[in-house]
XYZ file of C-alpha atoms in Angstrom:
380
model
C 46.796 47.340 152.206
C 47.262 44.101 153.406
C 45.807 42.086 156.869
C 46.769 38.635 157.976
C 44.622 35.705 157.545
C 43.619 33.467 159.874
C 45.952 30.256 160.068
C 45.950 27.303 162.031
C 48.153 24.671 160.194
C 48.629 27.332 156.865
C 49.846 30.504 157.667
C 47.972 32.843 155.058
C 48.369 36.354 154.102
C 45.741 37.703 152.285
C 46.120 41.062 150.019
C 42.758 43.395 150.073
C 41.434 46.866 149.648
C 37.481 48.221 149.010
C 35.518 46.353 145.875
C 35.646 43.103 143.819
C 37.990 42.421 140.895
C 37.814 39.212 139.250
C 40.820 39.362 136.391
C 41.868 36.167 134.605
C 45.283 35.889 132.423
C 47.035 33.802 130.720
C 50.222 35.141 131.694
C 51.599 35.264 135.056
C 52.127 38.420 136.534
C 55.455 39.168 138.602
C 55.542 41.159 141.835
C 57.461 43.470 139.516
C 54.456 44.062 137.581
C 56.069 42.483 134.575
C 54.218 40.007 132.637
C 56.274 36.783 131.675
C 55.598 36.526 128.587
C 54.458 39.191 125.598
C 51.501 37.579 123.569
C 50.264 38.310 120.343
C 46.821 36.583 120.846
C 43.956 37.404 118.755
C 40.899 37.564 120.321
C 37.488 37.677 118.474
C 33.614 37.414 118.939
C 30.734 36.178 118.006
C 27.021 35.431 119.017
C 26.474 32.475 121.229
C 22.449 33.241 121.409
C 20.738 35.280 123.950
C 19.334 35.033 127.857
C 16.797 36.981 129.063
C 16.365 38.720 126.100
C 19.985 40.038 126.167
C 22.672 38.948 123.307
C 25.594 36.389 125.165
C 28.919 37.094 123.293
C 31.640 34.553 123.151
C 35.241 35.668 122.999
C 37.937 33.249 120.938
C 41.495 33.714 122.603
C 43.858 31.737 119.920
C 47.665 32.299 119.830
C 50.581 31.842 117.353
C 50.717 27.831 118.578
C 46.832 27.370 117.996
C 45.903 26.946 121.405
C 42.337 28.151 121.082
C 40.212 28.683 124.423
C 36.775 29.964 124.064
C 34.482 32.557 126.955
C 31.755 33.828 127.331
C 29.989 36.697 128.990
C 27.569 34.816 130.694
C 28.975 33.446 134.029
C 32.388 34.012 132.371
C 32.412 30.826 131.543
C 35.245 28.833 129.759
C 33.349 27.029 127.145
C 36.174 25.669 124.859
C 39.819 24.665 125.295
C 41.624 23.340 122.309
C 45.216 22.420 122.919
C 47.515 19.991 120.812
C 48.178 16.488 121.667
C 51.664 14.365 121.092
C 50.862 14.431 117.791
C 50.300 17.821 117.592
C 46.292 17.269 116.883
C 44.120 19.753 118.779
C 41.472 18.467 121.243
C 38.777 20.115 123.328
C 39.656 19.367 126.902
C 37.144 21.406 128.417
C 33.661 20.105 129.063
C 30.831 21.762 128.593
C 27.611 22.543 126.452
C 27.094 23.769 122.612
C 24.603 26.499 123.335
C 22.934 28.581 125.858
C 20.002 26.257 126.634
C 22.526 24.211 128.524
C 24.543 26.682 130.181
C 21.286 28.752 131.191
C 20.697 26.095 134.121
C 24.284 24.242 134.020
C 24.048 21.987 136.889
C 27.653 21.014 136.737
C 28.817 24.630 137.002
C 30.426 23.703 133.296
C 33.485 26.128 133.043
C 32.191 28.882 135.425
C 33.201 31.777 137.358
C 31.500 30.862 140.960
C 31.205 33.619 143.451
C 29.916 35.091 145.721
C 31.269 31.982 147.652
C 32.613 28.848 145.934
C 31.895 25.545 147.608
C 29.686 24.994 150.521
C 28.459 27.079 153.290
C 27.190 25.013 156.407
C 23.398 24.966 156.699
C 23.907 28.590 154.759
C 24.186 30.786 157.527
C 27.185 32.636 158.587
C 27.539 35.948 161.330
C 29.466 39.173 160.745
C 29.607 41.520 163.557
C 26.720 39.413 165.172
C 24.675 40.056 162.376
C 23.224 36.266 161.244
C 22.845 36.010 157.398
C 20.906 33.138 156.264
C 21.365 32.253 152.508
C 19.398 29.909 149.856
C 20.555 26.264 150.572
C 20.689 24.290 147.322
C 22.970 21.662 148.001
C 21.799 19.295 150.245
C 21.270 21.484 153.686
C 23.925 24.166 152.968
C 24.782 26.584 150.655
C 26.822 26.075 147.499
C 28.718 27.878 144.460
C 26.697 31.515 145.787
C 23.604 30.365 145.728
C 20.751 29.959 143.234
C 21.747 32.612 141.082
C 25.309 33.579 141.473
C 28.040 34.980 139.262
C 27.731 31.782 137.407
C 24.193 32.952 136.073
C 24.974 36.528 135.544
C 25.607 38.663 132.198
C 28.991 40.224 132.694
C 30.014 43.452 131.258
C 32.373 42.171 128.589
C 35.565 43.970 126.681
C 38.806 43.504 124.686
C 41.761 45.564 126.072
C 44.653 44.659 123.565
C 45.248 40.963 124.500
C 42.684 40.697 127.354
C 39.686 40.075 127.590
C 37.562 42.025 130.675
C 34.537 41.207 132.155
C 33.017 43.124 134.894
C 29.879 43.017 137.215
C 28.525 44.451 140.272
C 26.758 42.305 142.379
C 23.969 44.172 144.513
C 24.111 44.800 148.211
C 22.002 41.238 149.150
C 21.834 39.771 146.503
C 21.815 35.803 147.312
C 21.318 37.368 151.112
C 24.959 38.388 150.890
C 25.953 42.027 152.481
C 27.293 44.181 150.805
C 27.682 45.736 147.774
C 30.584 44.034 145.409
C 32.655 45.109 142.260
C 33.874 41.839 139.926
C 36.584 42.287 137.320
C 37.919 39.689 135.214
C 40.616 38.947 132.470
C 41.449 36.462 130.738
C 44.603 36.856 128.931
C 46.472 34.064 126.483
C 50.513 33.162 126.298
C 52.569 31.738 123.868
C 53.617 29.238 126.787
C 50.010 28.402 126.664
C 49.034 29.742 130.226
C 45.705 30.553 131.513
C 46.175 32.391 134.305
C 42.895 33.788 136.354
C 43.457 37.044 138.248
C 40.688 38.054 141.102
C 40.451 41.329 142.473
C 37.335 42.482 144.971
C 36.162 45.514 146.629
C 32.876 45.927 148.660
C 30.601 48.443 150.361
C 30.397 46.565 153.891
C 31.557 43.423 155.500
C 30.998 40.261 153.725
C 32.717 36.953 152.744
C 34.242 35.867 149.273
C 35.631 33.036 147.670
C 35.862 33.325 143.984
C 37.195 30.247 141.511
C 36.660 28.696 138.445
C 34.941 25.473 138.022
C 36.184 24.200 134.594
C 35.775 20.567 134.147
C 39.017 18.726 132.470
C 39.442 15.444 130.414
C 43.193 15.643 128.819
C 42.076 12.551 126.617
C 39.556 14.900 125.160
C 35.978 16.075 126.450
C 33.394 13.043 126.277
C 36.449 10.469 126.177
C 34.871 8.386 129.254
C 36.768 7.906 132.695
C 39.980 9.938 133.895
C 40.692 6.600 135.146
C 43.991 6.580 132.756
C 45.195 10.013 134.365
C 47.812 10.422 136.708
C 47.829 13.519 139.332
C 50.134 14.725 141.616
C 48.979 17.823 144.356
C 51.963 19.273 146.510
C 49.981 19.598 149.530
C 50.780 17.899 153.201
C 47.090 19.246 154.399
C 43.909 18.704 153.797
C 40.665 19.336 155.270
C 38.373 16.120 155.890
C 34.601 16.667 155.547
C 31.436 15.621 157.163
C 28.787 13.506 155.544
C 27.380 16.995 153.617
C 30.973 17.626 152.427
C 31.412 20.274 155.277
C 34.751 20.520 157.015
C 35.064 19.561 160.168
C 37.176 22.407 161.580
C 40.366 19.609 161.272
C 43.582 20.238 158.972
C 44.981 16.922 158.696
C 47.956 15.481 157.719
C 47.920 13.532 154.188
C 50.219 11.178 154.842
C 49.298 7.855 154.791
C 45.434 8.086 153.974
C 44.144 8.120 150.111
C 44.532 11.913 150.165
C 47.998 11.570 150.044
C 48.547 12.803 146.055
C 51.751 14.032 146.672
C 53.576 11.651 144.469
C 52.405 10.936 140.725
C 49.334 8.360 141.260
C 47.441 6.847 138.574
C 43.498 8.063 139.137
C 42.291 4.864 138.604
C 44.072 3.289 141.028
C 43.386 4.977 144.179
C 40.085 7.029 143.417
C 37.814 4.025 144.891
C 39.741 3.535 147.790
C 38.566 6.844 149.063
C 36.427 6.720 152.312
C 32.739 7.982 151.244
C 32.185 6.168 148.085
C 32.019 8.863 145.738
C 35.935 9.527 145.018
C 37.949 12.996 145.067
C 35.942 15.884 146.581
C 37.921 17.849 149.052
C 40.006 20.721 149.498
C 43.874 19.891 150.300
C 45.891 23.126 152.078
C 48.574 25.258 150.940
C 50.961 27.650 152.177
C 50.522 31.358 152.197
C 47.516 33.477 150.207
C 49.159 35.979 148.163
C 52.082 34.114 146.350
C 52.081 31.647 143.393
C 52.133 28.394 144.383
C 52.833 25.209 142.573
C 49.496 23.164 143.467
C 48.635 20.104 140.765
C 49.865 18.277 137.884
C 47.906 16.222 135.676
C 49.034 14.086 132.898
C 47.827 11.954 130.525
C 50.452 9.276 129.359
C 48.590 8.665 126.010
C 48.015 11.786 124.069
C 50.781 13.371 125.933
C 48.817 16.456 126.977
C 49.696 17.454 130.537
C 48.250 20.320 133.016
C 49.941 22.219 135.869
C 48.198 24.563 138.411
C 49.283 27.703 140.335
C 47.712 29.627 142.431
C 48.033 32.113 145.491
C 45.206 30.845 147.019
C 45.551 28.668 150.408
C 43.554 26.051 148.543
C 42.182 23.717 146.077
C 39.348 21.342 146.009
C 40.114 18.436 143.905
C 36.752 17.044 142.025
C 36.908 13.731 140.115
C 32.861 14.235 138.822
C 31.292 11.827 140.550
C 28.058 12.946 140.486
C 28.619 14.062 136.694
C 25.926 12.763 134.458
C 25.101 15.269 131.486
C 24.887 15.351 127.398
C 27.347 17.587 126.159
C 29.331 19.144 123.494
C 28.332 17.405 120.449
C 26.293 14.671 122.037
C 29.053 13.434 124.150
C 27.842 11.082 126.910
C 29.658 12.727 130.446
C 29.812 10.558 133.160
C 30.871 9.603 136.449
C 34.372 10.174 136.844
C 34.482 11.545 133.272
C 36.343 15.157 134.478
C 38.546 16.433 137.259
C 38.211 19.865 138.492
C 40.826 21.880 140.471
C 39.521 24.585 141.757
C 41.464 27.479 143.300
C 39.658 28.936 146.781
C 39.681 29.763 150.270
C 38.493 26.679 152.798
C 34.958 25.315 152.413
C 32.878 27.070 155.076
C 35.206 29.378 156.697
C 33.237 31.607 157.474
C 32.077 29.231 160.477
C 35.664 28.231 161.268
C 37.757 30.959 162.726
C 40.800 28.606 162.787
C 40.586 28.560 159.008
C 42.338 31.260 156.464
C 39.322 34.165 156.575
C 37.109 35.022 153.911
C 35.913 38.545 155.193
C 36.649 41.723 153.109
C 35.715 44.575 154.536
C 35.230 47.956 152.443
C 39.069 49.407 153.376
C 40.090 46.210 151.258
C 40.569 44.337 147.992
C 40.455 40.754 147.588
C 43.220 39.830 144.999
C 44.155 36.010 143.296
C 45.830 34.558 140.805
C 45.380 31.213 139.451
C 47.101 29.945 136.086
C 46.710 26.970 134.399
C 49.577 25.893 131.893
C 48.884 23.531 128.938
C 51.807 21.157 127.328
C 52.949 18.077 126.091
C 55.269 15.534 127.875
């Protein structure tokens, strides 16, 4: 079935049914049901150590053009993406860690599959049907990423189905203090037009909220290459939602123009990212049209290896992270730091479940919370 969203500025139409299906592709999907592109990928596995006692598997996606991208079953988490430069050399682009230790408390949210709600809650409370639900606050004094152990820190039910890989997880009625009873599927599928493209689906057993995204962390220069100072970025988005001093919305969707949130022509990072009121540079989500079709979002480039990224998503929005706060060893000993990544992460509006002029994040058990999100690859 489908309901309509709340809207105040973005009309949104959101797509849902009864349980929780997280599916990621690298394909796009047509309403047809067609995918646009065939791919031959190999997928493979191997070890990456264990948690809890349990063995973590990671899956290696490669296809015919050697785009390589790397997952795991814990926290579905992208841990490797190796796509060709100008030259054709193959870099990582994908920060992140080089074994479990890391990713077994992974600040950053390296490459992770955040639910039950990405981004922040205010003071982590919310109400549903008058019923107040107070949640773990670990950012500050809200609620972030679903809490202290979300899906980021969960072993996922993990398996190849021809050119996909699946992962799967039921999250228990409460768990983080969230209501309800929720069903996660995801796949992760790679093209020959090397597209990564994350499909969500969701049911659950009684009213709660969602917001499901990925939080991979990108440097097109390679990972541990210092600042995306050298980037350029362009988001196609007239809206944007300004924040509090906790990074909380304030219930305004504002117009772009003529502030340092306007991205909407190719900008050098560099260039703007300290003139950004609060100090700490890109960390806000900028508003799209409606949930439910693919939408052209971002473009990032960078001019010197050539390597370029594009984002779409049906989502109504995406927060834009330059890493401020980043500080972390990573893969290989790399130094990470501030403003060494970008993120763009697909969602729903920071804290709407306390802002009822904002696109809605309640699924109710008669529905099915469905996205798709695909991040394409290439050279200029």
């Amino acid at each position: 079935m489908s309901i309509t969203l709340g809207s105040a500025i973005c009309e949104n139409t959101e797509f849902v049914q009864h349980s929780i299906s997280v599916v990621i592709y690298l394909a796009v999907k047509h309403e047809d049901g067609e995918d646009n592109q065939s791919s031959p990928t190999m997928i493979t596995s191997s070890s990456f150590g264990t948690h809890e006692g349990k063995e973590v598997t990671q899956y290696t996606l490669k296809n015919n053009k050697g785009t390589v991208i790397k997952i795991l079953n814990y926290g579905g988490i992208i841990t490797n993406i190796l796509v060709p430069d100008k030259n054709g050399k193959n870099g990582d682009i994908c920060l992140g860690f080089d074994d479990m230790k890391g990713y077994a408390t992974n600040g950053p949210y390296f490459g992770a599959l955040i639910g039950r709600y990405a981004n922040r809650i205010a003071n982590g409370r919310f109400t549903i049907d008058g019923k107040t639900y107070q949640l773990d606050i670990n950012n500050g004094p809200n609620a972030l990423h679903g809490g202290k152990v979300g899906f980021d820190k969960r072993l996922w039910d993990s398996k190849v189905v021809g050119d996909v890989l699946e992962l799967t997880y039921v999250s228990a009625d409460g768990e983080e203090n969230y209501p309800g009873e929720v069903k996660v599927t995801v796949r992760y599928q790679l093209t020959e037009d090397n597209e990564l493209v994350i499909r969500y689906s969701a049911t659950t057993s009684a009213k709660t909220v969602i917001n499901l995204t990925n939080h991979a962390y990108f440097n097109l220069a390679g990972q541990g290459s210092g600042t995306i100072f050298d980037h350029n970025v362009t988001i196609n988005a007239d809206k944007y939602t300004p924040v509090d001093s906790t990074s909380i919305p304030t219930g305004d969707i504002s117009d772009v123009q003529g502030t340092a949130w306007d991205l909407r022509t190719k900008t050098n990072i560099g260039e703007v990212i300290h003139s950004v009121p609060g100090g700490v540079g890109y960390d806000h989500n900028y508003c799209f049209g409606k949930t439910g079709w693919q939408k052209y979002m971002a473009r990032v480039e960078h001019p010197s290896s050539g390597r370029f990224l594009e984002m779409y998503s049906t989502e109504p929005g995406v927060q834009f992270y330059t890493s401020f706060y980043l500080n972390e060893t990573g893969k290989g000993g790399a130094a990470y730091e501030k403003f060494g990544a970008f993120c763009l992460e697909a969602q729903h509006y920071p804290d709407s479940p306390n802002k009822p002029n904002f696109p809605t994040t309640l699924l109710a058990p008669s529905e099915t919370y469905l996205q798709t999100t695909t991040y394409k690859f290439g050279v200029m």
